[in-house]
Amino acid sequence: MNRFILAVTAGLLATGAAQAQVTEDDLANDQSITTQVVTNGMGRHLQRYSPLDTLNKDNVQNLVPAWAFSMGGEKQRGQETQPIVYDGVMYVTGSYSRLYAIDLASGEELWQYDARLPEGILPCCDVINRGAAIYGDKIIFGTLDARLVALDRKTGDVVWRDKIADYKAGYSYTAAPLIVNGLVITGNSGGEFGIVGEVQARDVETGDMVWTRPVIEGHMGTLNGEESTMTGELNATWPGDLWKTGGGATWLGGSYDAETDTLIFGTGNPAPWNSHLRGAGSPSEGNTGDNLYAASRLGIDPATGEIKWHFQTTPREGWDYDGVNEVVAYEDADGNKRFATADRNGFFYVLNREDGAFVDAHPFVKDITWASDIDETGRPVFVEENRPGDPSAAADGGKGEVVFSAPGFLGGKNWMPMAYSQNTGLFYVPSNEWGMDIWNEPVTYKKGAAYLGSGFTIKPMYEDHIGSLKAIDPATGEWKWEFKNEAPLWGGVMTTAGGLVFTGTPEGKFLALDDETGEVLWSFQTGSGIVGQPVTWDQDGEQYVSVVSGWGGAVPLWGGEVAKKVNYLNQGGTVWTFKLPKQLASSN
């Protein structure tokens, strides 16, 4: 009898659970539905702003741990993920392409999926994963061997899987997928291996490909299995056949602007890094050497994959200044609909949302050397003597002239997402102040091998800090305040209507700062460096905040002298979840 009752109860629970389906409306209204977090960026516009104000400047000191979940085992490395929260469950990806379902009330594991990666994967910048996407009854994420996997979100069973690209050619995948109108939309990773950046759209129910859009000019897109249109114009900005292995990886994923029905994807560095090989060091007549559409932002039609507009942040790129950084939709103080993006090249750009047209740009790091300014068209004013030298002009035909460039190749801002506050109208930008010695070298393409043609040594620029969280007015570029950190900042930022800015440091501190002054109001030591992305939600009348701790990412792998400064930091792998208890919500 007891077994029968349990079976019936389980059946009723399963029936009830089946009724909870993530819809397009849930995704579209994620920012305002405060009991969930169902998009990467806490809204497909990527503002990372919550209207919750239960937790605020007056009571944040009462924020306490609710539970902690260990990702376990020896599979640590960097944990750059953002949790997804829905229907009593948290879904969080981990390093080495794992995904966990965690009971939201208790922190207990419900199930775990391990992608079981093959030998020979070629990740550029650690074995990280930045999060999953959720739709209907599925949770979907990408793996380091360049595959996309859809799981049943209740059981963790595989529903479908598909190959994004060939990992043996250097492709991988690390971003959180984006879902729009029943399509799961992905980019690709592998910009250091001579791959070709691409955006792909699949039917979220079946995994069937709907369209593809390569982002390097000369390549053909597809729609419903047939060739559609060429990207750009063949050889307009690329010499010879270099476009065939032209880079431009779309490795950070994209955003979606519902008002213009546009996907916005950033594209990475052109390949190889040696700009002289690509005709960008000294463009020839009839060829600009801009190498479109690398180091750019693209507006894409979500139904067809056609490019609506482009804006290239670093034409003639020669310093590894990827253009992938997130593009955030917002309205300025005058009601103008704008995009903002803080580029790896050190400039903060404002664009028009209708057509991606340039509005303004300001530096958000100090002592930029590669360009003196951004002109009225949005094009950089290059300082040509600070471009790495042409190896073919060297006496021995080897190493080109070494130059010092700032920011370093890891960027004034790398992947770590900034946040926008509707409370203050400011952007909160996690940046790093560093430079590099960089030089060019001869290189030829070989499938699956690094395709750089450059060497580098990254260097700190100031004794007291590398990391710098800045509150930036997008109208003027003014820095309202700056929070300095000795080690590089590599984690995401979140803002709330309670006047708080949340972020973490490599030293393990999870911080809440005053959004108007930058004063640290609350701090918690997580035990490992934070390179994850915080989220917040409301549960049974209490506000929760969660972040994943676990040091890693590109800095310890590529950071040179900088990496030596932080090599004492512990790896980890813990989901920390905090709450403001009801009885303490009104305490001062």
Short mmCIF file of N, CA, C and O in Angstrom, two decimals, residues 1-13:
data_model
loop_
_atom_site.label_atom_id
_atom_site.label_comp_id
_atom_site.label_asym_id
_atom_site.label_seq_id
_atom_site.Cartn_x
_atom_site.Cartn_y
_atom_site.Cartn_z
N MET A 1 0.83 -1.20 0.00
CA MET A 1 0.00 0.00 0.00
C MET A 1 0.86 1.25 0.00
O MET A 1 0.64 2.17 -0.76
N ASN A 2 1.87 1.24 0.86
CA ASN A 2 2.75 2.40 0.92
C ASN A 2 3.46 2.63 -0.42
O ASN A 2 3.61 3.74 -0.87
N ARG A 3 3.89 1.49 -1.07
CA ARG A 3 4.56 1.62 -2.35
C ARG A 3 3.63 2.20 -3.40
O ARG A 3 4.03 2.99 -4.24
N PHE A 4 2.37 1.80 -3.35
CA PHE A 4 1.38 2.31 -4.30
C PHE A 4 1.19 3.82 -4.12
O PHE A 4 1.18 4.59 -5.08
N ILE A 5 1.08 4.25 -2.86
CA ILE A 5 0.91 5.69 -2.58
C ILE A 5 2.13 6.47 -3.07
O ILE A 5 1.99 7.52 -3.68
N LEU A 6 3.32 5.90 -2.81
CA LEU A 6 4.53 6.57 -3.27
C LEU A 6 4.57 6.67 -4.78
O LEU A 6 4.95 7.70 -5.35
N ALA A 7 4.14 5.60 -5.47
CA ALA A 7 4.16 5.61 -6.93
C ALA A 7 3.18 6.63 -7.49
O ALA A 7 3.49 7.37 -8.43
N VAL A 8 1.98 6.70 -6.89
CA VAL A 8 1.00 7.67 -7.34
C VAL A 8 1.50 9.09 -7.10
O VAL A 8 1.39 9.97 -7.95
N THR A 9 2.08 9.30 -5.89
CA THR A 9 2.62 10.62 -5.56
C THR A 9 3.71 11.02 -6.55
O THR A 9 3.75 12.15 -7.04
N ALA A 10 4.61 10.06 -6.85
CA ALA A 10 5.67 10.35 -7.81
C ALA A 10 5.10 10.68 -9.17
O ALA A 10 5.58 11.58 -9.86
N GLY A 11 4.04 9.96 -9.57
CA GLY A 11 3.41 10.24 -10.86
C GLY A 11 2.79 11.62 -10.90
O GLY A 11 2.92 12.35 -11.89
N LEU A 12 2.13 12.01 -9.79
CA LEU A 12 1.54 13.35 -9.73
C LEU A 12 2.62 14.43 -9.78
O LEU A 12 2.47 15.45 -10.45
N LEU A 13 3.73 14.17 -9.06
CA LEU A 13 4.82 15.13 -9.08
C LEU A 13 5.41 15.26 -10.48
O LEU A 13 5.71 16.35 -10.95
#
